[in-house]
């Protein structure tokens, strides 16, 4: 085997079959509605893995839990 240098590691969400693919397309002010707080927390955790500089906010709504990208 040959050792190769400077080969970038692909983003985990480059697979279009990922159920969290939408996260990479979020812009400041965008939000998503999750069924429950557990799902919302999973979305936030995944987003923070992708973009550590992002800031997100969660609020409970009458129809679920909404996650906003605020920065």
PDB file of C-alpha atoms in Angstrom:
ATOM      1  CA  UNK A   1       0.000   0.000   0.000  1.00  0.00           C
ATOM      2  CA  UNK A   2       1.077   3.539  -0.706  1.00  0.00           C
ATOM      3  CA  UNK A   3       0.832   6.303   1.903  1.00  0.00           C
ATOM      4  CA  UNK A   4      -0.772   9.425   0.468  1.00  0.00           C
ATOM      5  CA  UNK A   5      -0.772  12.906   1.963  1.00  0.00           C
ATOM      6  CA  UNK A   6      -3.209  15.829   1.730  1.00  0.00           C
ATOM      7  CA  UNK A   7      -6.272  13.776   0.799  1.00  0.00           C
ATOM      8  CA  UNK A   8      -9.238  15.584   2.436  1.00  0.00           C
ATOM      9  CA  UNK A   9     -11.618  13.548   4.552  1.00  0.00           C
ATOM     10  CA  UNK A  10     -15.106  13.715   3.006  1.00  0.00           C
ATOM     11  CA  UNK A  11     -17.862  15.288   5.063  1.00  0.00           C
ATOM     12  CA  UNK A  12     -20.053  12.638   6.673  1.00  0.00           C
ATOM     13  CA  UNK A  13     -23.121  14.249   5.152  1.00  0.00           C
ATOM     14  CA  UNK A  14     -22.012  14.122   1.543  1.00  0.00           C
ATOM     15  CA  UNK A  15     -24.129  10.995   1.193  1.00  0.00           C
ATOM     16  CA  UNK A  16     -27.455  12.223  -0.200  1.00  0.00           C
ATOM     17  CA  UNK A  17     -29.241   9.375   1.598  1.00  0.00           C
ATOM     18  CA  UNK A  18     -28.516  10.869   5.018  1.00  0.00           C
ATOM     19  CA  UNK A  19     -31.627  11.920   6.890  1.00  0.00           C
ATOM     20  CA  UNK A  20     -29.682  14.969   8.141  1.00  0.00           C
ATOM     21  CA  UNK A  21     -28.499  16.160   4.714  1.00  0.00           C
ATOM     22  CA  UNK A  22     -30.708  19.262   4.996  1.00  0.00           C
ATOM     23  CA  UNK A  23     -28.480  20.644   7.774  1.00  0.00           C
ATOM     24  CA  UNK A  24     -25.677  21.603   5.389  1.00  0.00           C
ATOM     25  CA  UNK A  25     -28.126  23.812   3.455  1.00  0.00           C
ATOM     26  CA  UNK A  26     -29.341  25.832   6.452  1.00  0.00           C
ATOM     27  CA  UNK A  27     -28.666  29.552   6.437  1.00  0.00           C
ATOM     28  CA  UNK A  28     -28.960  32.052   9.279  1.00  0.00           C
ATOM     29  CA  UNK A  29     -32.666  32.518  10.047  1.00  0.00           C
ATOM     30  CA  UNK A  30     -33.685  29.103   8.680  1.00  0.00           C
ATOM     31  CA  UNK A  31     -35.480  26.638  10.946  1.00  0.00           C
ATOM     32  CA  UNK A  32     -36.714  23.063  10.964  1.00  0.00           C
ATOM     33  CA  UNK A  33     -39.566  21.501  12.900  1.00  0.00           C
ATOM     34  CA  UNK A  34     -38.772  18.309  14.812  1.00  0.00           C
ATOM     35  CA  UNK A  35     -41.353  15.914  16.258  1.00  0.00           C
ATOM     36  CA  UNK A  36     -39.905  16.048  19.766  1.00  0.00           C
ATOM     37  CA  UNK A  37     -37.064  17.476  21.852  1.00  0.00           C
ATOM     38  CA  UNK A  38     -34.956  14.361  21.435  1.00  0.00           C
ATOM     39  CA  UNK A  39     -34.993  14.689  17.654  1.00  0.00           C
ATOM     40  CA  UNK A  40     -34.287  18.423  17.915  1.00  0.00           C
ATOM     41  CA  UNK A  41     -31.278  17.756  20.135  1.00  0.00           C
ATOM     42  CA  UNK A  42     -30.016  15.204  17.621  1.00  0.00           C
ATOM     43  CA  UNK A  43     -30.293  17.805  14.845  1.00  0.00           C
ATOM     44  CA  UNK A  44     -28.351  20.331  16.938  1.00  0.00           C
ATOM     45  CA  UNK A  45     -25.645  17.786  17.787  1.00  0.00           C
ATOM     46  CA  UNK A  46     -25.234  16.802  14.138  1.00  0.00           C
ATOM     47  CA  UNK A  47     -25.123  20.441  13.031  1.00  0.00           C
ATOM     48  CA  UNK A  48     -22.441  21.238  15.625  1.00  0.00           C
ATOM     49  CA  UNK A  49     -20.340  18.341  14.312  1.00  0.00           C
ATOM     50  CA  UNK A  50     -20.533  19.737  10.801  1.00  0.00           C
ATOM     51  CA  UNK A  51     -20.103  23.437  11.569  1.00  0.00           C
ATOM     52  CA  UNK A  52     -18.704  24.080  15.055  1.00  0.00           C
ATOM     53  CA  UNK A  53     -19.063  27.849  14.607  1.00  0.00           C
ATOM     54  CA  UNK A  54     -22.837  27.695  14.113  1.00  0.00           C
ATOM     55  CA  UNK A  55     -25.185  28.839  16.855  1.00  0.00           C
ATOM     56  CA  UNK A  56     -28.600  27.207  17.093  1.00  0.00           C
ATOM     57  CA  UNK A  57     -31.668  27.786  19.207  1.00  0.00           C
ATOM     58  CA  UNK A  58     -34.462  25.402  20.183  1.00  0.00           C
ATOM     59  CA  UNK A  59     -38.011  26.380  21.123  1.00  0.00           C
ATOM     60  CA  UNK A  60     -41.022  24.232  21.910  1.00  0.00           C
ATOM     61  CA  UNK A  61     -43.945  25.069  19.660  1.00  0.00           C
ATOM     62  CA  UNK A  62     -47.554  23.855  19.658  1.00  0.00           C
ATOM     63  CA  UNK A  63     -46.821  21.469  16.776  1.00  0.00           C
ATOM     64  CA  UNK A  64     -43.347  20.226  17.810  1.00  0.00           C
ATOM     65  CA  UNK A  65     -39.884  21.533  18.623  1.00  0.00           C
ATOM     66  CA  UNK A  66     -38.308  24.034  16.235  1.00  0.00           C
ATOM     67  CA  UNK A  67     -34.552  24.450  15.694  1.00  0.00           C
ATOM     68  CA  UNK A  68     -33.272  27.748  14.280  1.00  0.00           C
ATOM     69  CA  UNK A  69     -29.830  28.552  12.964  1.00  0.00           C
ATOM     70  CA  UNK A  70     -29.132  31.955  14.527  1.00  0.00           C
ATOM     71  CA  UNK A  71     -25.479  32.400  13.543  1.00  0.00           C
TER      72      UNK A  71
END
